[in-house]
Coordinates of N, CA and C and ligand atoms in Angstrom, one line a residue:
X1 N -5.2 -23.6 -22.8 CA -6.1 -23.7 -21.7 C -6.7 -22.4 -21.1
X2 N -7.6 -21.1 -21.1 CA -7.8 -20.6 -20.6 C -6.6 -20.4 -18.4
X3 N -5.8 -19.1 -19.0 CA -4.9 -19.1 -17.6 C -5.4 -18.8 -16.6
X4 N -5.6 -19.4 -15.5 CA -5.6 -19.1 -14.0 C -5.5 -17.7 -13.4
X5 N -6.5 -16.8 -12.7 CA -6.1 -16.2 -12.3 C -5.5 -16.0 -11.5
X6 N -4.2 -14.8 -11.3 CA -3.3 -14.7 -9.7 C -3.4 -13.6 -9.3
X7 N -3.0 -14.2 -8.0 CA -3.5 -12.9 -6.6 C -2.4 -12.4 -6.5
X8 N -1.2 -11.7 -6.2 CA 0.2 -11.5 -5.6 C -0.4 -10.4 -4.9
X9 N 0.4 -10.1 -3.7 CA 0.5 -9.3 -2.8 C 2.1 -8.8 -2.5
X10 N 1.6 -7.7 -1.9 CA 3.0 -6.9 -2.1 C 3.2 -6.3 -0.5
X11 N 4.0 -6.6 0.0 CA 4.4 -5.1 1.5 C 5.1 -5.0 1.9
X12 N 5.0 -4.2 2.7 CA 6.5 -4.0 4.0 C 6.5 -2.7 4.2
X13 N 6.9 -1.8 4.8 CA 7.5 -0.2 5.0 C 7.7 0.7 4.0
X14 N 6.9 2.1 4.0 CA 7.4 3.2 3.8 C 8.7 2.7 2.8
X15 N 8.8 3.7 1.7 CA 10.0 3.5 0.4 C 10.8 2.0 0.0
X16 N 10.0 1.0 0.4 CA 10.4 -0.2 0.5 C 10.9 -0.4 -1.2
X17 N 9.3 0.1 -2.7 CA 9.3 -0.3 -3.4 C 8.4 -0.8 -3.7
X18 N 7.5 -0.7 -2.9 CA 5.8 -1.4 -3.1 C 5.3 -0.8 -4.3
X19 N 4.7 0.1 -4.4 CA 4.4 1.0 -5.4 C 4.8 0.8 -7.3
X20 N 6.1 1.1 -6.3 CA 7.0 1.3 -8.2 C 7.2 0.0 -8.9
X21 N 7.7 -1.2 -7.5 CA 7.6 -2.7 -8.2 C 5.9 -3.1 -8.5
X22 N 5.5 -3.6 -8.1 CA 3.7 -3.3 -8.3 C 3.1 -2.7 -9.2
X23 N 3.4 -1.6 -9.9 CA 2.6 -0.4 -11.1 C 3.3 -2.1 -12.7
X24 N 5.3 -2.3 -11.9 CA 6.1 -3.0 -13.6 C 5.3 -4.2 -13.6
X25 N 5.1 -4.8 -12.6 CA 4.9 -6.3 -12.5 C 3.3 -6.5 -12.6
X26 N 2.0 -5.2 -12.4 CA 1.5 -5.7 -13.1 C 1.2 -5.3 -14.7
X27 N 1.8 -4.6 -14.7 CA 1.6 -3.6 -15.9 C 1.9 -5.1 -16.7
X28 N 3.3 -5.5 -17.0 CA 4.2 -6.2 -17.4 C 3.2 -7.9 -17.5
X29 N 2.9 -8.5 -16.6 CA 1.9 -9.3 -16.4 C 0.3 -8.9 -17.2
X30 N -0.4 -8.3 -16.9 CA -1.7 -7.8 -17.4 C -3.1 -8.6 -17.0
X31 N -1.7 -7.4 -15.3 CA -3.1 -8.1 -13.8 C -3.4 -6.6 -14.0
X32 N -4.0 -6.1 -12.4 CA -4.5 -4.9 -12.9 C -3.4 -4.4 -11.2
X33 N -4.3 -3.7 -10.0 CA -2.9 -2.9 -9.5 C -3.8 -2.3 -8.4
X34 N -3.8 -3.1 -7.6 CA -4.7 -2.0 -6.5 C -2.9 -0.9 -5.9
X35 N -3.3 0.3 -4.9 CA -2.3 0.5 -4.1 C -3.8 1.2 -3.0
X36 N -3.6 0.2 -1.8 CA -4.4 0.6 -0.7 C -3.9 1.3 0.0
X37 N -2.7 2.1 0.5 CA -1.9 3.1 0.6 C -3.1 4.6 0.4
X38 N -3.2 4.3 -1.0 CA -3.9 5.6 -1.8 C -5.0 5.2 -0.8
X39 N -5.8 4.0 -0.8 CA -6.8 3.8 -0.5 C -7.5 5.1 1.4
X40 N -6.2 4.2 2.0 CA -6.2 5.0 3.7 C -5.4 6.2 3.5
X41 N -5.0 6.5 2.4 CA -4.8 8.3 2.7 C -6.2 8.3 1.8
X42 N -6.8 7.8 1.4 CA -8.2 9.5 1.1 C -9.4 9.0 2.0
X43 N -9.4 8.3 2.5 CA -10.5 8.4 4.2 C -9.6 9.0 4.8
X44 N -7.8 9.4 4.8 CA -7.8 10.3 6.0 C -8.1 11.8 5.5
X45 N -7.8 11.3 4.1 CA -8.5 12.6 3.1 C -9.7 14.1 3.4
X46 N -10.4 13.1 4.0 CA -11.8 13.0 3.9 C -11.9 13.4 5.9
X47 N -11.5 12.3 6.4 CA -11.2 12.5 8.0 C -10.9 14.6 7.4
X48 N -9.9 14.8 7.4 CA -9.5 16.5 7.6 C -10.1 17.0 7.0
X49 N -10.7 17.2 5.6 CA -11.6 18.2 5.0 C -12.7 18.5 5.3
X50 N -13.7 17.5 6.9 CA -14.7 17.3 6.4 C -14.7 17.1 8.6
X51 N -13.9 18.3 8.7 CA -13.1 18.8 10.7 C -14.0 17.7 11.1
X52 N -13.0 16.1 11.1 CA -12.4 15.6 12.4 C -11.6 15.0 13.1
X53 N -12.0 15.0 14.1 CA -10.7 14.9 14.8 C -9.9 13.8 14.7
X54 N -8.9 13.9 14.6 CA -8.3 13.2 13.7 C -7.6 11.7 15.3
X55 N -6.9 13.0 16.2 CA -7.2 12.4 18.1 C -8.5 11.5 18.5
X56 N -9.4 11.9 18.5 CA -10.5 10.9 18.3 C -11.1 10.0 17.7
X57 N -10.3 8.3 18.2 CA -11.1 7.7 17.0 C -12.6 7.2 16.7
X58 N -12.9 7.4 17.8 CA -14.9 7.2 18.3 C -15.0 8.3 16.6
X59 N -14.9 9.5 16.9 CA -15.6 10.3 16.2 C -14.7 9.8 14.4
X60 N -13.8 9.2 14.1 CA -14.1 8.5 12.9 C -13.9 7.3 12.6
X61 N -14.4 6.4 13.5 CA -15.3 5.0 13.9 C -16.9 5.9 12.6
X62 N -17.3 6.5 13.7 CA -18.7 7.1 13.2 C -18.9 7.8 11.7
X63 N -17.9 8.1 11.4 CA -18.1 8.1 10.0 C -17.2 7.6 9.0
X64 N -16.8 6.0 9.3 CA -15.8 6.0 8.9 C -17.0 5.2 7.3
X65 N -17.8 5.2 7.5 CA -18.5 4.4 6.1 C -19.1 5.5 5.1
X66 N -19.3 7.4 5.5 CA -19.8 8.0 4.6 C -18.9 8.4 3.1
X67 N -17.7 8.5 3.3 CA -17.2 8.9 2.0 C -16.8 7.5 1.2
X68 N -17.4 7.5 -0.6 CA -17.4 7.0 -1.6 C -16.5 6.9 -2.1
X69 N -14.9 6.0 -1.4 CA -14.4 5.9 -2.5 C -14.0 4.7 -3.7
X70 N -13.3 5.8 -4.4 CA -13.2 5.0 -6.1 C -11.5 4.4 -6.2
X71 N -10.9 3.5 -6.6 CA -10.1 2.7 -7.0 C -10.1 2.9 -8.6
X72 N -9.0 3.2 -9.3 CA -8.8 2.6 -10.9 C -8.0 1.2 -10.5
X73 N -8.2 0.6 -11.4 CA -7.2 -0.7 -11.2 C -6.7 -0.8 -12.5
X74 N -5.9 0.5 -13.5 CA -5.3 -0.1 -14.8 C -3.7 0.4 -13.8
X75 N -2.6 -0.4 -13.7 CA -1.5 0.1 -13.5 C -0.5 0.8 -14.3
X76 N -1.4 1.9 -15.6 CA -0.4 2.1 -16.1 C -1.5 3.6 -16.3
X77 N -2.0 3.9 -15.1 CA -3.3 4.5 -14.7 C -3.5 4.7 -13.4
X78 N -3.2 4.4 -12.9 CA -4.1 3.9 -11.4 C -5.1 5.9 -11.5
X79 N -6.4 5.5 -10.5 CA -7.3 6.5 -10.4 C -7.0 6.5 -8.5
X80 N -7.7 7.6 -8.0 CA -8.2 7.3 -6.6 C -9.0 8.5 -6.6
X81 N -10.6 7.8 -6.3 CA -11.8 9.6 -6.5 C -12.4 9.4 -5.2
X82 N -12.7 10.5 -4.2 CA -13.2 10.2 -3.3 C -14.9 11.3 -3.4
X83 N -16.3 10.7 -3.4 CA -17.4 11.0 -3.8 C -17.4 12.6 -5.3
X84 N -16.7 11.6 -6.1 CA -15.7 11.9 -7.4 C -15.4 12.7 -7.4
X85 N -14.4 13.3 -6.9 CA -13.2 14.1 -6.4 C -12.4 13.6 -7.3
X86 N -11.2 14.0 -7.5 CA -9.9 13.4 -8.1 C -9.1 13.7 -7.4
X87 N -8.5 13.2 -6.2 CA -7.5 12.9 -4.9 C -6.0 12.5 -5.1
X88 N -6.2 12.1 -6.3 CA -4.0 11.7 -6.4 C -3.4 12.5 -6.0
X89 N -3.5 13.9 -5.8 CA -3.1 15.5 -5.3 C -3.0 15.1 -3.8
X90 N -4.4 15.8 -3.8 CA -4.3 16.0 -2.7 C -3.8 14.6 -1.3
X91 N -3.9 13.6 -2.0 CA -3.4 12.5 -0.6 C -2.2 12.4 -0.5
X92 N -1.6 13.2 -1.1 CA 0.0 12.9 -1.4 C 0.8 14.5 0.0
X93 N -0.1 14.9 0.3 CA 0.0 16.1 1.4 C 1.1 15.2 2.3
X94 N 1.5 16.7 3.0 CA 2.5 17.0 3.7 C 0.8 15.8 5.5
X95 N 0.4 16.9 5.1 CA -0.9 16.9 6.6 C -1.8 15.7 6.5
X96 N -1.9 14.8 5.3 CA -2.2 13.9 4.4 C -1.0 12.6 5.1
X97 N -0.2 12.9 5.1 CA 0.8 11.6 5.6 C 0.9 11.5 6.8
X98 N 1.1 13.1 7.5 CA 0.9 12.8 9.0 C 0.1 12.3 10.1
X99 N -1.0 12.1 9.5 CA -2.6 12.0 9.4 C -2.6 10.1 9.3
X100 N -2.2 9.3 8.3 CA -3.1 8.0 8.0 C -2.4 7.6 9.1
X101 N -2.0 7.3 10.2 CA -1.7 6.5 10.5 C -2.7 6.3 12.2
X102 N -2.8 7.4 12.0 CA -3.7 7.6 12.7 C -5.2 6.7 12.4
X103 N -5.9 7.0 11.5 CA -6.9 7.6 11.0 C -7.3 5.9 10.9
X104 N -5.8 5.3 10.1 CA -5.6 3.7 9.4 C -6.0 2.7 10.9
X105 N -5.2 3.2 11.7 CA -5.6 2.4 13.1 C -7.2 1.8 14.1
X106 N -7.8 2.5 12.6 CA -9.4 3.3 14.0 C -10.4 1.5 13.1
X107 N -10.0 0.4 13.9 CA -11.1 -0.9 13.1 C -11.8 -0.4 12.1
X108 N -13.0 0.5 12.8 CA -14.4 0.9 11.8 C -13.6 0.9 10.3
X109 N -12.4 1.7 10.0 CA -12.2 2.4 9.3 C -11.2 0.5 7.7
X110 N -10.3 0.6 8.8 CA -9.8 -1.2 8.7 C -10.8 -2.0 7.7
X111 N -12.2 -2.2 8.5 CA -13.1 -2.7 7.9 C -13.4 -2.7 6.7
X112 N -14.1 -1.5 6.8 CA -14.5 -0.6 5.2 C -13.5 -0.7 3.9
X113 N -12.0 -0.8 5.2 CA -11.3 -0.4 3.9 C -11.2 -2.0 2.7
X114 N -10.8 -3.3 4.2 CA -10.5 -3.8 3.8 C -11.8 -4.7 2.2
X115 N -13.2 -4.1 2.7 CA -14.4 -4.9 2.0 C -14.2 -4.8 1.3
X116 N -13.6 -3.3 0.6 CA -13.1 -2.6 -0.7 C -12.6 -4.0 -1.8
X117 N -11.2 -3.5 -0.4 CA -10.4 -4.7 -1.1 C -10.6 -5.3 -1.5
X118 N -11.3 -6.6 -1.0 CA -11.1 -8.3 -1.2 C -12.4 -7.9 -2.8
X119 N -13.5 -6.6 -2.8 CA -14.4 -6.8 -3.7 C -13.0 -7.0 -4.7
X120 N -12.5 -5.5 -5.3 CA -11.3 -5.4 -5.9 C -10.8 -6.1 -6.7
X121 N -10.4 -6.9 -6.1 CA -9.7 -8.5 -5.7 C -10.6 -9.1 -6.8
X122 N -11.7 -9.2 -5.7 CA -12.1 -10.8 -6.4 C -12.9 -10.3 -8.3
X123 N -13.7 -9.1 -8.1 CA -13.3 -8.9 -9.8 C -12.6 -8.5 -10.9
X124 N -10.9 -8.4 -10.8 CA -10.1 -7.8 -11.7 C -9.7 -10.1 -12.1
X125 N -10.2 -9.6 -13.2 CA -10.7 -10.7 -14.5 C -9.7 -11.5 -14.4
X126 N -8.1 -10.7 -14.5 CA -6.7 -11.4 -15.2 C -6.5 -11.5 -14.2
X127 N -6.1 -10.7 -12.3 CA -5.9 -10.8 -11.3 C -4.8 -9.7 -11.8
X128 N -4.6 -9.6 -9.9 CA -4.0 -8.5 -9.4 C -2.7 -8.1 -8.6
X129 N -2.0 -7.4 -8.4 CA -1.3 -7.3 -7.7 C -1.3 -6.1 -6.4
X130 N -1.5 -6.5 -5.2 CA -2.2 -6.0 -4.5 C -1.3 -5.1 -3.6
X131 N -1.0 -3.9 -3.3 CA -0.3 -3.3 -2.0 C -0.2 -3.0 -1.2
X132 N 0.1 -3.4 -0.3 CA -0.4 -2.1 1.0 C 0.8 -2.9 2.5
X133 N 0.2 -3.5 3.7 CA 0.6 -2.9 5.2 C 0.7 -5.2 5.5
X134 N -0.8 -5.2 5.1 CA -1.6 -6.0 5.5 C -2.3 -7.2 4.8
X135 N -1.9 -7.0 3.9 CA -2.4 -7.4 2.1 C -2.2 -9.2 2.7
X136 N -0.8 -9.7 2.4 CA -0.9 -11.2 2.7 C -1.4 -11.5 4.3
X137 N -1.0 -10.4 5.4 CA -1.5 -11.2 6.8 C -3.4 -11.7 7.2
X138 N -4.0 -10.2 5.8 CA -5.5 -10.1 6.6 C -6.8 -9.8 5.4
X139 N -6.2 -9.0 4.3 CA -6.6 -8.4 3.3 C -7.4 -9.9 2.3
X140 N -5.9 -10.3 1.9 CA -5.8 -11.5 0.5 C -5.0 -13.3 1.8
X141 N -5.3 -13.6 2.6 CA -4.8 -15.1 3.2 C -4.9 -15.7 2.0
X142 N -4.9 -15.8 1.4 CA -4.7 -16.8 0.1 C -4.8 -16.5 -1.2
X143 N -3.7 -15.4 -1.5 CA -3.2 -15.2 -2.2 C -2.0 -16.0 -2.6
X144 N -2.0 -15.9 -4.7 CA -1.2 -17.3 -4.8 C 0.0 -16.9 -4.4
X145 N 0.9 -15.4 -3.9 CA 1.9 -14.8 -4.4 C 2.3 -13.6 -3.0
X146 N 3.7 -13.9 -2.6 CA 3.2 -12.6 -1.2 C 4.7 -12.6 -1.2
X147 N 4.9 -11.1 -0.8 CA 5.9 -10.6 -1.1 C 5.9 -9.3 -0.1
X148 N 7.1 -9.5 0.8 CA 7.4 -8.6 1.4 C 8.9 -7.7 1.3
X149 N 8.3 -6.6 1.1 CA 9.8 -5.3 0.3 C 10.5 -5.0 1.9
X150 N 11.6 -5.5 2.1 CA 12.4 -4.0 2.6 C 13.4 -3.7 2.2
X151 N 13.8 -2.8 3.3 CA 15.1 -1.8 2.6 C 15.6 -0.8 4.1
X152 N 17.2 -0.8 3.7 CA 17.4 -0.1 5.3 C 16.7 1.2 4.8
X153 N 16.6 1.8 6.5 CA 16.1 2.8 6.5 C 16.8 4.5 5.5
X154 N 18.6 4.0 5.7 CA 18.8 4.6 5.3 C 18.7 4.8 3.5
X155 N 18.5 3.5 3.2 CA 18.1 3.5 1.0 C 16.5 4.1 1.2
X156 N 15.8 3.6 2.3 CA 14.6 4.3 2.1 C 14.4 5.7 2.2
X157 N 14.7 6.5 3.3 CA 15.0 7.9 3.6 C 15.5 8.8 2.0
X158 N 16.2 7.8 2.0 CA 17.1 8.9 0.8 C 16.2 8.9 -0.3
X159 N 15.1 7.6 -1.2 CA 14.5 7.1 -2.5 C 13.3 7.9 -1.9
X160 N 12.9 8.7 -0.5 CA 11.7 9.4 -0.4 C 12.0 10.6 -0.1
X161 N 13.3 11.2 0.5 CA 14.0 12.3 0.4 C 14.1 13.2 -1.1
X162 N 15.0 12.0 -2.3 CA 14.8 12.1 -3.8 C 13.4 12.4 -4.3
X163 N 12.2 12.1 -4.1 CA 11.3 11.7 -4.8 C 10.7 13.9 -3.7
X164 N 10.6 13.4 -2.9 CA 9.8 15.4 -2.1 C 11.7 16.6 -2.3
X165 N 12.1 16.1 -3.7 CA 13.0 17.2 -3.9 C 13.5 17.1 -3.4
X166 N 14.8 16.8 -2.8 CA 15.7 17.2 -2.0 C 15.4 17.8 -0.2
X167 N 14.1 17.1 -0.4 CA 13.6 17.4 1.3 C 15.2 16.7 2.4
X168 N 14.7 17.3 3.9 CA 16.2 16.8 4.1 C 16.4 15.4 5.2
X169 N 17.0 14.7 3.9 CA 16.9 12.9 4.6 C 17.1 12.6 5.7
X170 N 17.5 13.4 6.9 CA 17.5 12.9 8.5 C 16.2 12.8 8.9
X171 N 15.5 14.1 8.7 CA 13.8 13.9 9.2 C 12.6 13.3 8.1
X172 N 13.4 12.9 7.0 CA 12.5 12.1 6.6 C 12.7 10.6 6.8
X173 N 13.8 10.7 7.1 CA 14.0 9.3 8.2 C 13.5 9.2 9.3
X174 N 13.6 10.1 10.3 CA 12.5 10.4 10.7 C 11.3 9.8 11.5
X175 N 10.8 10.6 10.3 CA 9.4 10.5 10.1 C 9.0 8.9 9.5
X176 N 10.3 8.0 8.7 CA 9.7 7.5 8.3 C 9.7 6.3 9.7
X177 N 10.5 6.3 9.6 CA 10.7 5.2 11.2 C 9.2 5.5 11.9
X178 N 8.9 6.9 12.9 CA 7.6 7.5 13.5 C 6.8 6.8 12.7
X179 N 6.8 6.4 10.9 CA 4.9 5.8 10.9 C 5.4 4.5 10.7
X180 N 6.3 3.9 10.6 CA 6.7 2.2 10.8 C 5.8 1.7 12.1
X181 N 6.4 2.7 13.0 CA 6.7 2.1 14.5 C 5.1 2.0 14.7
X182 N 3.9 3.2 13.7 CA 2.8 3.4 14.6 C 2.1 2.3 13.9
X183 N 2.8 2.4 12.6 CA 1.7 1.5 11.5 C 1.8 -0.5 12.4
X184 N 2.7 -0.7 12.7 CA 3.6 -1.9 13.3 C 3.0 -2.4 14.1
X185 N 2.8 -0.9 14.8 CA 2.2 -1.7 16.9 C 0.9 -1.3 16.0
X186 N 0.3 -1.0 15.3 CA -1.4 -1.3 15.7 C -2.6 -2.1 15.7
X187 N -2.9 -2.6 17.3 CA -3.8 -3.4 17.6 C -4.6 -4.6 16.2
X188 N -5.1 -3.3 15.7 CA -6.0 -4.1 14.5 C -4.9 -4.4 12.7
X189 N -4.3 -5.9 12.5 CA -4.0 -5.8 11.4 C -3.0 -5.1 11.1
X190 N -1.6 -4.9 11.6 CA -1.1 -4.8 11.8 C 0.1 -4.7 10.3
X191 N 1.7 -4.1 10.1 CA 2.4 -4.0 9.3 C 3.1 -5.4 9.7
X192 N 3.2 -5.9 9.0 CA 4.6 -7.3 9.5 C 4.1 -8.3 8.3
X193 N 4.9 -9.6 8.2 CA 5.3 -10.4 7.0 C 4.5 -11.6 7.2
X194 N 3.8 -12.0 6.2 CA 2.8 -13.1 6.3 C 3.6 -14.3 7.0
X195 N 3.6 -15.4 6.9 CA 4.8 -16.6 7.7 C 5.2 -17.5 6.2
X196 N 4.0 -16.8 5.0 CA 4.4 -17.7 4.1 C 5.0 -16.8 3.3
X197 N 5.5 -16.0 3.1 CA 5.4 -14.5 2.3 C 7.2 -14.7 2.1
X198 N 8.0 -14.1 0.6 CA 9.3 -14.6 0.5 C 9.4 -13.0 0.7
X199 N 10.8 -12.5 1.4 CA 11.3 -11.5 2.0 C 12.4 -11.3 1.1
X200 N 11.9 -9.9 0.4 CA 13.3 -9.7 -0.2 C 13.7 -8.1 -0.2
X201 N 15.3 -8.0 0.5 CA 15.9 -7.8 0.7 C 16.2 -5.9 -0.2
X202 N 15.3 -5.2 -0.5 CA 15.5 -4.0 -1.8 C 17.0 -3.4 -1.7
X203 N 17.2 -3.1 -0.4 CA 18.7 -1.7 -0.3 C 19.5 -2.2 -1.2
X204 N 20.4 -2.5 -1.1 CA 21.5 -3.2 -2.8 C 20.6 -3.2 -4.0
X205 N 19.7 -3.4 -4.6 CA 18.7 -3.8 -5.5 C 17.9 -3.0 -6.8
X206 N 18.7 -2.3 -7.6 CA 17.6 -1.6 -8.8 C 16.5 -2.2 -8.4
X207 N 15.2 -1.3 -9.1 CA 14.1 -0.9 -8.6 C 13.8 -2.1 -9.9
X208 N 14.4 -1.8 -11.5 CA 14.4 -3.2 -12.2 C 14.6 -5.3 -12.3
X209 N 15.4 -4.6 -11.4 CA 16.7 -5.7 -10.5 C 14.9 -6.5 -9.7
X210 N 14.0 -5.5 -8.9 CA 13.7 -6.1 -8.0 C 12.1 -6.6 -8.6
X211 N 12.2 -5.9 -9.7 CA 11.0 -5.8 -10.6 C 11.2 -7.7 -11.0
X212 N 12.5 -7.9 -12.2 CA 12.4 -9.2 -12.9 C 12.4 -9.9 -11.2
X213 N 12.8 -9.5 -10.0 CA 12.0 -10.7 -9.1 C 11.0 -11.2 -8.8
X214 N 10.0 -10.1 -9.0 CA 9.2 -10.6 -8.4 C 8.4 -11.4 -9.8
X215 N 8.5 -10.3 -10.7 CA 7.9 -10.9 -12.0 C 8.5 -12.6 -12.3
X216 N 9.1 -13.3 -12.0 CA 10.1 -14.5 -11.9 C 9.6 -15.3 -11.0
X217 N 8.9 -15.2 -9.6 CA 8.1 -15.4 -8.8 C 6.7 -15.6 -9.1
X218 N 6.3 -14.6 -10.3 CA 5.0 -14.6 -10.7 C 4.5 -16.4 -11.3
X219 N 6.0 -16.0 -12.9 CA 6.1 -16.8 -13.7 C 6.1 -18.1 -13.0
X220 N 7.4 -18.5 -11.8 CA 7.4 -19.8 -11.3 C 6.0 -20.3 -10.8
X221 N 5.3 -19.2 -9.8 CA 3.8 -19.8 -9.6 C 2.8 -20.2 -10.4
X222 N 2.9 -19.6 -11.1 CA 2.2 -19.8 -13.1 C 2.4 -21.5 -13.1
X223 N 3.5 -21.4 -12.9 CA 3.5 -22.7 -14.1 C 3.9 -24.0 -13.0
X224 N 3.7 -23.5 -11.4 CA 3.2 -24.8 -10.4 C 4.6 -24.8 -9.6
X225 N 5.7 -24.0 -9.9 CA 6.1 -24.3 -8.7 C 5.8 -24.6 -6.9
Ligands
LIG1 N1 14.7 -0.4 -5.5 C1 15.0 0.8 -6.1 N2 16.2 1.4 -6.3 C2 15.5 2.8 -5.7 N3 15.2 3.7 -6.1 C3 14.3 2.5 -6.0 C4 14.0 0.8 -5.8 N4 12.4 1.4 -5.2 C5 12.3 2.6 -5.4 N5 12.6 3.2 -5.8 C6 12.6 4.4 -5.7 O1 12.3 4.9 -4.5 C7 10.7 6.0 -4.7 C8 9.9 5.4 -3.3 O2 9.3 4.1 -4.0 P1 8.2 3.8 -4.0 O3 7.5 2.1 -5.0 O4 7.1 4.8 -3.9 O5 8.1 2.7 -2.1 P2 6.7 2.5 -1.4 O6 5.7 2.3 -2.1 O7 6.8 1.1 -0.7 O8 6.1 3.8 -0.1 C9 10.1 5.9 -5.9 O9 11.0 6.9 -5.9 C10 11.0 4.8 -6.3 O10 10.8 5.6 -7.5
LIG2 N1 -2.5 -2.4 3.3 C1 -2.1 -1.1 4.5 C2 -2.3 0.1 3.8 C3 -1.5 1.7 3.8 N2 -1.9 1.9 5.6 C4 -1.2 3.1 5.9 C5 -0.6 2.8 6.8 C6 0.6 3.8 6.2 O1 1.4 4.6 6.4 C7 0.2 4.7 5.1 C8 -0.3 5.3 4.0 O2 0.0 4.3 3.2 P1 1.3 4.2 1.9 O3 1.8 3.1 0.8 O4 0.7 5.3 0.9 O5 2.5 5.1 2.4 P2 4.1 5.0 1.2 O6 3.6 4.9 -0.2 O7 4.4 4.5 1.8 O8 4.6 6.2 2.3 O9 -1.4 4.2 4.1 C9 -2.5 0.7 5.6 O10 -3.0 0.8 7.8 N3 -2.9 -0.4 4.8

């Protein structure tokens, strides 16, 4: 019998391991992979590049439909383009990171990106791992498996500053907590754990342990447990 597709939603705050875990789980299980944070970063990059006033939600809403955002969903080489331009690098700058929460709080932006996400998930032949902040609660509430990753602010800041080549851990911690607070308190689909999500605290787990944990949860689901 043909295996049914499987939809996995992985949510949580910054630095909990969503991207690394999701990519590895998708690769291991032959599923597609979607980094929804990259989509919000891409639309933010476009707004900044086009001189849109980030402080003005009405201005953002008015142009939310303009950029053409395309995500490549192969977990071994995910891609993201805006109007045909590869923005994988530019979306990770400090400038975009500091503005992404404001842009992604605008309801018209969320409606647009959510629709894209649902289309991508529906088109994934074998299924998909989708990671973000509101996947289990809003984007894919019928996902087969929902995971909510957490980790202490200290662990998250240490991981992130390691990535940013020795950036100050304390400053990184403050920036992370500020972004979490903004993402958790916005009106439209805030960062939140779905009632039926499995919470995994990754503070004291290696990445490999987290990957194994999630793979096991997917396999158990597929086995009908
Ligand atoms: N369990 C873990 N233990 C140690 N480092 C981890 C763990 N999970 C992820 N990392 C590292 O932490 C950093 C942030 O992980 P990432 O997957 O980008 O998190 P998120 O997508 O939640 O922001 C990466 O450098 C990653 O390799
Ligand atoms: N499903 C999502 C995913 C991300 N966002 C917003 C809020 C986040 O601060 C930004 C960036 O997300 P991203 O996952 O790239 O952030 P980190 O990798 O954790 O630094 O996008 C969102 O509002 N909804």
